[in-house]
Amino acid sequence: MFVNGYRCFSCDTTQPTDFGHYTCPKCGGNLDVTYDYHQMERETGRERMIHAGRPDIFRYAPLLPVESLRLTSPLRVGMTPLYAAERLGLSIGLRHVLLKDDGLNPSASFKDRAGALALVIAREAGSEVIAAASTGNAGSSMAYLAASVGMPCVIFVPETAPAAKITQLLVFGARVLAVRGSYDDAYGLCRKVCEQRGWFNRNTGYNPFTREGKKTCSYEICEHLGWHTPDRIVVPTGDGNIISGIWKGLRDLLAVGLINRLPKVDCAQSIASSAISQTIWSLRRLNLQPKAIKWSDVKVNPVRAATLADSISVDEPSDGIAAVRAVIESGGEAVAVTDEEILAAIPELARMAGVFAEPAAAATWACLKKMVAEQMVSPDERIVCLITGNGLKDIANARKVAGEPTVIDPTVEAADAALEISGL
Ligand SMILES: *Cc1c(COP(=O)(O)O)cnc(C)c1O
Ligand SMILES: [Zn+2]
């Protein structure tokens, strides 16, 4: 393992490898896992950095904080498809739009990347119970993975989480605590209970390893493109852990020489849950060079989140500073759209690219459209939209924009009449 310590995203204080806590003892900030890239390159060699025969995220094992691959789950996480969505892109004048369909992970969301790595680390640490707070997907992912190795799992969700996600939790045998309150309430409660009981806490952002799992998506995108970097990656953002993971993965690849330039990462949010974007906009108004920003002085002010895109509905982002840094350091955009724009994006993705996205994931396409309308992107850029969760996770919202079937009598005449109206 090539981990050589931890560094605080806010105050830059570093910790040694054997530091046994989740967050910075000095300021409470989130920790970045750091690596000795030189030793990694020397001992592994660039060619052997990837275990090409392994069809999941652990093909990038030298770049991950794991001792051995003995304790991985049998589920295949990652290696999701990257589709060229030509018709979709051309509909707004873009020639190279790609969709990374992470809804095809075992539990149907991107969260499996974090869960798979958290599971290995919890087992290496000898933890007996793994717990997490979740808007739905992080928990359902943990439930699948824990079930695959028979590990007890406790999930705190807001009572209002979509039915499909709660059903996933229950079917896979997690202990589900449906908290009367918001995601933020569930998050705080999970932390307290884990501290008292000594459980492994997979809470997003707070646990430094969730970002390390999520960064594998960047490895896959670049590997898929023959180690060429796209120009942009558009990331749906709530807590900010996916976007900070995407940025981390790209910087890893640059550090070991597998890519030679970095793309921009763009933060896609709902206007009704835009704490991270608002922080980025106000920082940009100061016109500072990224290097001149003193991150320990930056605060991400909480909002009152009220979007139907439940997976990105967050009052106080749990990985806010790391996310803001990702966008500012990469030179990306922060874009926020309405719930109507998010819903409209669902059938567009489906009908023009054949991909079914849950509302949070559809926000990437809604935000990319807005970026084009505001001339933030040029037609030749190669742009990857992360589709982070499958549309079957939330059919109630998809139904609002899907249209209605035509109900008919069981006769050919009735079918003919109905088809004539629809012009076929
Ligand atoms: C968790 C999640 C997000 C947002 O990730 P953050 O790390 O909270 O920013 C986006 N889309 C889906 C489907 C998710 O489950
Ligand atoms: Zn700190």
PDB file of C-alpha atoms in Angstrom, residues 159-325:
ATOM      1  CA  GLU A 159     -38.121   8.938   6.513  1.00  0.00           C
ATOM      2  CA  THR A 160     -38.965  10.548   3.146  1.00  0.00           C
ATOM      3  CA  ALA A 161     -36.416   8.568   1.049  1.00  0.00           C
ATOM      4  CA  PRO A 162     -37.962   7.133  -2.170  1.00  0.00           C
ATOM      5  CA  ALA A 163     -39.717   3.795  -1.767  1.00  0.00           C
ATOM      6  CA  ALA A 164     -37.416   1.936  -4.171  1.00  0.00           C
ATOM      7  CA  LYS A 165     -34.336   2.864  -2.163  1.00  0.00           C
ATOM      8  CA  ILE A 166     -35.897   1.892   1.181  1.00  0.00           C
ATOM      9  CA  THR A 167     -37.040  -1.363  -0.416  1.00  0.00           C
ATOM     10  CA  GLN A 168     -33.482  -2.101  -1.535  1.00  0.00           C
ATOM     11  CA  LEU A 169     -32.243  -1.570   2.025  1.00  0.00           C
ATOM     12  CA  LEU A 170     -34.852  -3.872   3.499  1.00  0.00           C
ATOM     13  CA  VAL A 171     -34.548  -6.626   0.893  1.00  0.00           C
ATOM     14  CA  PHE A 172     -30.812  -6.835   1.460  1.00  0.00           C
ATOM     15  CA  GLY A 173     -31.272  -7.181   5.192  1.00  0.00           C
ATOM     16  CA  ALA A 174     -29.865  -3.879   6.469  1.00  0.00           C
ATOM     17  CA  ARG A 175     -31.158  -2.584   9.808  1.00  0.00           C
ATOM     18  CA  VAL A 176     -33.013   0.498   8.578  1.00  0.00           C
ATOM     19  CA  LEU A 177     -33.548   3.425  10.893  1.00  0.00           C
ATOM     20  CA  ALA A 178     -35.898   5.857   9.104  1.00  0.00           C
ATOM     21  CA  VAL A 179     -35.230   9.136  10.841  1.00  0.00           C
ATOM     22  CA  ARG A 180     -38.015  11.695  11.269  1.00  0.00           C
ATOM     23  CA  GLY A 181     -35.967  14.537   9.887  1.00  0.00           C
ATOM     24  CA  SER A 182     -33.686  15.482   7.014  1.00  0.00           C
ATOM     25  CA  TYR A 183     -30.635  13.726   5.589  1.00  0.00           C
ATOM     26  CA  ASP A 184     -28.547  16.080   7.702  1.00  0.00           C
ATOM     27  CA  ASP A 185     -30.352  14.853  10.842  1.00  0.00           C
ATOM     28  CA  ALA A 186     -29.709  11.229   9.867  1.00  0.00           C
ATOM     29  CA  TYR A 187     -26.051  12.036   9.210  1.00  0.00           C
ATOM     30  CA  GLY A 188     -25.455  13.582  12.627  1.00  0.00           C
ATOM     31  CA  LEU A 189     -27.265  10.771  14.377  1.00  0.00           C
ATOM     32  CA  CYS A 190     -25.278   8.067  12.585  1.00  0.00           C
ATOM     33  CA  ARG A 191     -22.068   9.751  13.638  1.00  0.00           C
ATOM     34  CA  LYS A 192     -23.075   9.837  17.300  1.00  0.00           C
ATOM     35  CA  VAL A 193     -24.225   6.219  17.346  1.00  0.00           C
ATOM     36  CA  CYS A 194     -21.030   5.026  15.626  1.00  0.00           C
ATOM     37  CA  GLU A 195     -18.856   6.944  18.081  1.00  0.00           C
ATOM     38  CA  GLN A 196     -20.652   5.346  21.011  1.00  0.00           C
ATOM     39  CA  ARG A 197     -20.589   1.826  19.636  1.00  0.00           C
ATOM     40  CA  GLY A 198     -17.277   1.793  17.834  1.00  0.00           C
ATOM     41  CA  TRP A 199     -18.898   0.897  14.503  1.00  0.00           C
ATOM     42  CA  PHE A 200     -17.258   1.609  11.163  1.00  0.00           C
ATOM     43  CA  ASN A 201     -18.900   4.786   9.857  1.00  0.00           C
ATOM     44  CA  ARG A 202     -19.136   5.064   6.083  1.00  0.00           C
ATOM     45  CA  ASN A 203     -20.691   8.557   6.231  1.00  0.00           C
ATOM     46  CA  THR A 204     -19.905  10.414   3.019  1.00  0.00           C
ATOM     47  CA  GLY A 205     -16.999  12.850   3.216  1.00  0.00           C
ATOM     48  CA  TYR A 206     -16.504  12.382   6.952  1.00  0.00           C
ATOM     49  CA  ASN A 207     -14.983   9.003   6.132  1.00  0.00           C
ATOM     50  CA  PRO A 208     -11.917   9.817   3.991  1.00  0.00           C
ATOM     51  CA  PHE A 209     -12.166   6.541   2.085  1.00  0.00           C
ATOM     52  CA  THR A 210     -15.482   7.233   0.341  1.00  0.00           C
ATOM     53  CA  ARG A 211     -13.647   9.707  -1.915  1.00  0.00           C
ATOM     54  CA  GLU A 212     -10.974   7.093  -2.641  1.00  0.00           C
ATOM     55  CA  GLY A 213     -13.602   4.670  -3.937  1.00  0.00           C
ATOM     56  CA  LYS A 214     -15.329   7.332  -5.987  1.00  0.00           C
ATOM     57  CA  LYS A 215     -12.123   8.446  -7.681  1.00  0.00           C
ATOM     58  CA  THR A 216     -12.026   5.144  -9.612  1.00  0.00           C
ATOM     59  CA  CYS A 217     -14.638   6.576 -11.980  1.00  0.00           C
ATOM     60  CA  SER A 218     -12.032   8.984 -13.338  1.00  0.00           C
ATOM     61  CA  TYR A 219      -9.591   6.130 -13.871  1.00  0.00           C
ATOM     62  CA  GLU A 220     -12.202   4.280 -15.905  1.00  0.00           C
ATOM     63  CA  ILE A 221     -13.120   7.301 -18.016  1.00  0.00           C
ATOM     64  CA  CYS A 222      -9.476   7.976 -18.896  1.00  0.00           C
ATOM     65  CA  GLU A 223      -8.642   4.317 -19.445  1.00  0.00           C
ATOM     66  CA  HIS A 224     -11.685   3.989 -21.701  1.00  0.00           C
ATOM     67  CA  LEU A 225     -10.466   6.969 -23.741  1.00  0.00           C
ATOM     68  CA  GLY A 226      -7.013   5.412 -24.182  1.00  0.00           C
ATOM     69  CA  TRP A 227      -5.548   7.592 -21.397  1.00  0.00           C
ATOM     70  CA  HIS A 228      -6.668  10.740 -23.155  1.00  0.00           C
ATOM     71  CA  THR A 229      -8.374  13.248 -20.938  1.00  0.00           C
ATOM     72  CA  PRO A 230     -11.826  14.571 -21.780  1.00  0.00           C
ATOM     73  CA  ASP A 231     -12.258  18.354 -21.667  1.00  0.00           C
ATOM     74  CA  ARG A 232     -14.942  18.317 -18.993  1.00  0.00           C
ATOM     75  CA  ILE A 233     -16.669  16.018 -16.599  1.00  0.00           C
ATOM     76  CA  VAL A 234     -20.095  17.209 -15.424  1.00  0.00           C
ATOM     77  CA  VAL A 235     -20.886  15.884 -11.953  1.00  0.00           C
ATOM     78  CA  PRO A 236     -24.202  15.999 -10.079  1.00  0.00           C
ATOM     79  CA  THR A 237     -23.425  17.409  -6.668  1.00  0.00           C
ATOM     80  CA  GLY A 238     -25.032  17.332  -3.245  1.00  0.00           C
ATOM     81  CA  ASP A 239     -22.518  16.572  -0.486  1.00  0.00           C
ATOM     82  CA  GLY A 240     -19.696  17.166  -2.955  1.00  0.00           C
ATOM     83  CA  ASN A 241     -17.944  13.855  -2.396  1.00  0.00           C
ATOM     84  CA  ILE A 242     -18.360  12.527  -5.935  1.00  0.00           C
ATOM     85  CA  ILE A 243     -16.953  15.660  -7.520  1.00  0.00           C
ATOM     86  CA  SER A 244     -14.031  15.763  -5.097  1.00  0.00           C
ATOM     87  CA  GLY A 245     -13.432  12.076  -5.833  1.00  0.00           C
ATOM     88  CA  ILE A 246     -13.499  12.669  -9.587  1.00  0.00           C
ATOM     89  CA  TRP A 247     -10.913  15.432  -9.172  1.00  0.00           C
ATOM     90  CA  LYS A 248      -8.781  13.280  -6.885  1.00  0.00           C
ATOM     91  CA  GLY A 249      -8.719  10.461  -9.423  1.00  0.00           C
ATOM     92  CA  LEU A 250      -7.603  12.795 -12.181  1.00  0.00           C
ATOM     93  CA  ARG A 251      -4.798  14.231 -10.073  1.00  0.00           C
ATOM     94  CA  ASP A 252      -3.653  10.692  -9.195  1.00  0.00           C
ATOM     95  CA  LEU A 253      -3.410   9.824 -12.878  1.00  0.00           C
ATOM     96  CA  LEU A 254      -1.467  12.990 -13.613  1.00  0.00           C
ATOM     97  CA  ALA A 255       0.888  12.297 -10.697  1.00  0.00           C
ATOM     98  CA  VAL A 256       1.777   8.824 -11.962  1.00  0.00           C
ATOM     99  CA  GLY A 257       1.997   9.988 -15.578  1.00  0.00           C
ATOM    100  CA  LEU A 258      -0.941   8.021 -16.977  1.00  0.00           C
ATOM    101  CA  ILE A 259      -2.471  11.249 -18.304  1.00  0.00           C
ATOM    102  CA  ASN A 260      -0.733  14.482 -19.192  1.00  0.00           C
ATOM    103  CA  ARG A 261      -3.392  17.129 -18.622  1.00  0.00           C
ATOM    104  CA  LEU A 262      -6.390  17.689 -16.392  1.00  0.00           C
ATOM    105  CA  PRO A 263      -9.958  18.338 -17.505  1.00  0.00           C
ATOM    106  CA  LYS A 264     -12.366  20.808 -15.936  1.00  0.00           C
ATOM    107  CA  VAL A 265     -14.857  19.391 -13.490  1.00  0.00           C
ATOM    108  CA  ASP A 266     -18.257  21.067 -13.488  1.00  0.00           C
ATOM    109  CA  CYS A 267     -20.584  21.055 -10.526  1.00  0.00           C
ATOM    110  CA  ALA A 268     -24.225  20.384 -11.448  1.00  0.00           C
ATOM    111  CA  GLN A 269     -26.769  21.239  -8.765  1.00  0.00           C
ATOM    112  CA  SER A 270     -30.394  22.020  -8.142  1.00  0.00           C
ATOM    113  CA  ILE A 271     -31.094  25.699  -7.458  1.00  0.00           C
ATOM    114  CA  ALA A 272     -32.976  24.454  -4.414  1.00  0.00           C
ATOM    115  CA  SER A 273     -29.868  22.708  -3.028  1.00  0.00           C
ATOM    116  CA  SER A 274     -26.921  24.760  -4.191  1.00  0.00           C
ATOM    117  CA  ALA A 275     -24.695  25.422  -1.171  1.00  0.00           C
ATOM    118  CA  ILE A 276     -21.539  24.406  -3.052  1.00  0.00           C
ATOM    119  CA  SER A 277     -22.307  26.414  -6.199  1.00  0.00           C
ATOM    120  CA  GLN A 278     -23.111  29.495  -4.152  1.00  0.00           C
ATOM    121  CA  THR A 279     -19.738  29.255  -2.414  1.00  0.00           C
ATOM    122  CA  ILE A 280     -17.983  28.920  -5.775  1.00  0.00           C
ATOM    123  CA  TRP A 281     -19.827  31.920  -7.220  1.00  0.00           C
ATOM    124  CA  SER A 282     -18.971  34.121  -4.265  1.00  0.00           C
ATOM    125  CA  LEU A 283     -15.301  33.046  -4.324  1.00  0.00           C
ATOM    126  CA  ARG A 284     -15.117  33.803  -8.058  1.00  0.00           C
ATOM    127  CA  ARG A 285     -16.485  37.285  -7.443  1.00  0.00           C
ATOM    128  CA  LEU A 286     -13.319  37.968  -5.425  1.00  0.00           C
ATOM    129  CA  ASN A 287     -11.218  37.322  -8.546  1.00  0.00           C
ATOM    130  CA  LEU A 288      -8.451  35.513  -6.684  1.00  0.00           C
ATOM    131  CA  GLN A 289      -5.991  33.073  -8.214  1.00  0.00           C
ATOM    132  CA  PRO A 290      -6.854  29.575  -6.952  1.00  0.00           C
ATOM    133  CA  LYS A 291      -3.482  29.391  -5.183  1.00  0.00           C
ATOM    134  CA  ALA A 292      -4.186  32.649  -3.336  1.00  0.00           C
ATOM    135  CA  ILE A 293      -7.317  31.274  -1.650  1.00  0.00           C
ATOM    136  CA  LYS A 294      -6.884  30.510   2.023  1.00  0.00           C
ATOM    137  CA  TRP A 295      -9.087  27.449   2.369  1.00  0.00           C
ATOM    138  CA  SER A 296      -9.235  27.522   6.146  1.00  0.00           C
ATOM    139  CA  ASP A 297     -11.102  30.850   5.820  1.00  0.00           C
ATOM    140  CA  VAL A 298     -13.665  29.517   3.345  1.00  0.00           C
ATOM    141  CA  LYS A 299     -17.030  28.444   4.721  1.00  0.00           C
ATOM    142  CA  VAL A 300     -19.751  26.637   2.803  1.00  0.00           C
ATOM    143  CA  ASN A 301     -22.928  28.170   4.178  1.00  0.00           C
ATOM    144  CA  PRO A 302     -25.819  25.751   4.626  1.00  0.00           C
ATOM    145  CA  VAL A 303     -29.064  26.144   2.685  1.00  0.00           C
ATOM    146  CA  ARG A 304     -32.575  24.777   3.179  1.00  0.00           C
ATOM    147  CA  ALA A 305     -32.596  22.093   0.509  1.00  0.00           C
ATOM    148  CA  ALA A 306     -35.932  21.525  -1.208  1.00  0.00           C
ATOM    149  CA  THR A 307     -35.361  19.660  -4.473  1.00  0.00           C
ATOM    150  CA  LEU A 308     -37.173  16.550  -5.683  1.00  0.00           C
ATOM    151  CA  ALA A 309     -33.768  15.230  -6.784  1.00  0.00           C
ATOM    152  CA  ASP A 310     -33.364  13.490  -3.433  1.00  0.00           C
ATOM    153  CA  SER A 311     -29.791  12.272  -4.015  1.00  0.00           C
ATOM    154  CA  ILE A 312     -28.509  15.840  -4.274  1.00  0.00           C
ATOM    155  CA  SER A 313     -30.799  17.338  -1.625  1.00  0.00           C
ATOM    156  CA  VAL A 314     -28.389  18.465   1.078  1.00  0.00           C
ATOM    157  CA  ASP A 315     -28.585  21.372   3.536  1.00  0.00           C
ATOM    158  CA  GLU A 316     -24.979  21.334   4.689  1.00  0.00           C
ATOM    159  CA  PRO A 317     -22.624  19.543   2.276  1.00  0.00           C
ATOM    160  CA  SER A 318     -20.494  16.980   4.081  1.00  0.00           C
ATOM    161  CA  ASP A 319     -17.599  17.383   1.632  1.00  0.00           C
ATOM    162  CA  GLY A 320     -18.146  21.021   0.734  1.00  0.00           C
ATOM    163  CA  ILE A 321     -14.624  22.426   0.894  1.00  0.00           C
ATOM    164  CA  ALA A 322     -13.126  19.567  -1.108  1.00  0.00           C
ATOM    165  CA  ALA A 323     -15.848  20.024  -3.732  1.00  0.00           C
ATOM    166  CA  VAL A 324     -15.361  23.781  -3.997  1.00  0.00           C
ATOM    167  CA  ARG A 325     -11.617  23.219  -4.334  1.00  0.00           C
TER     168      ARG A 325
END
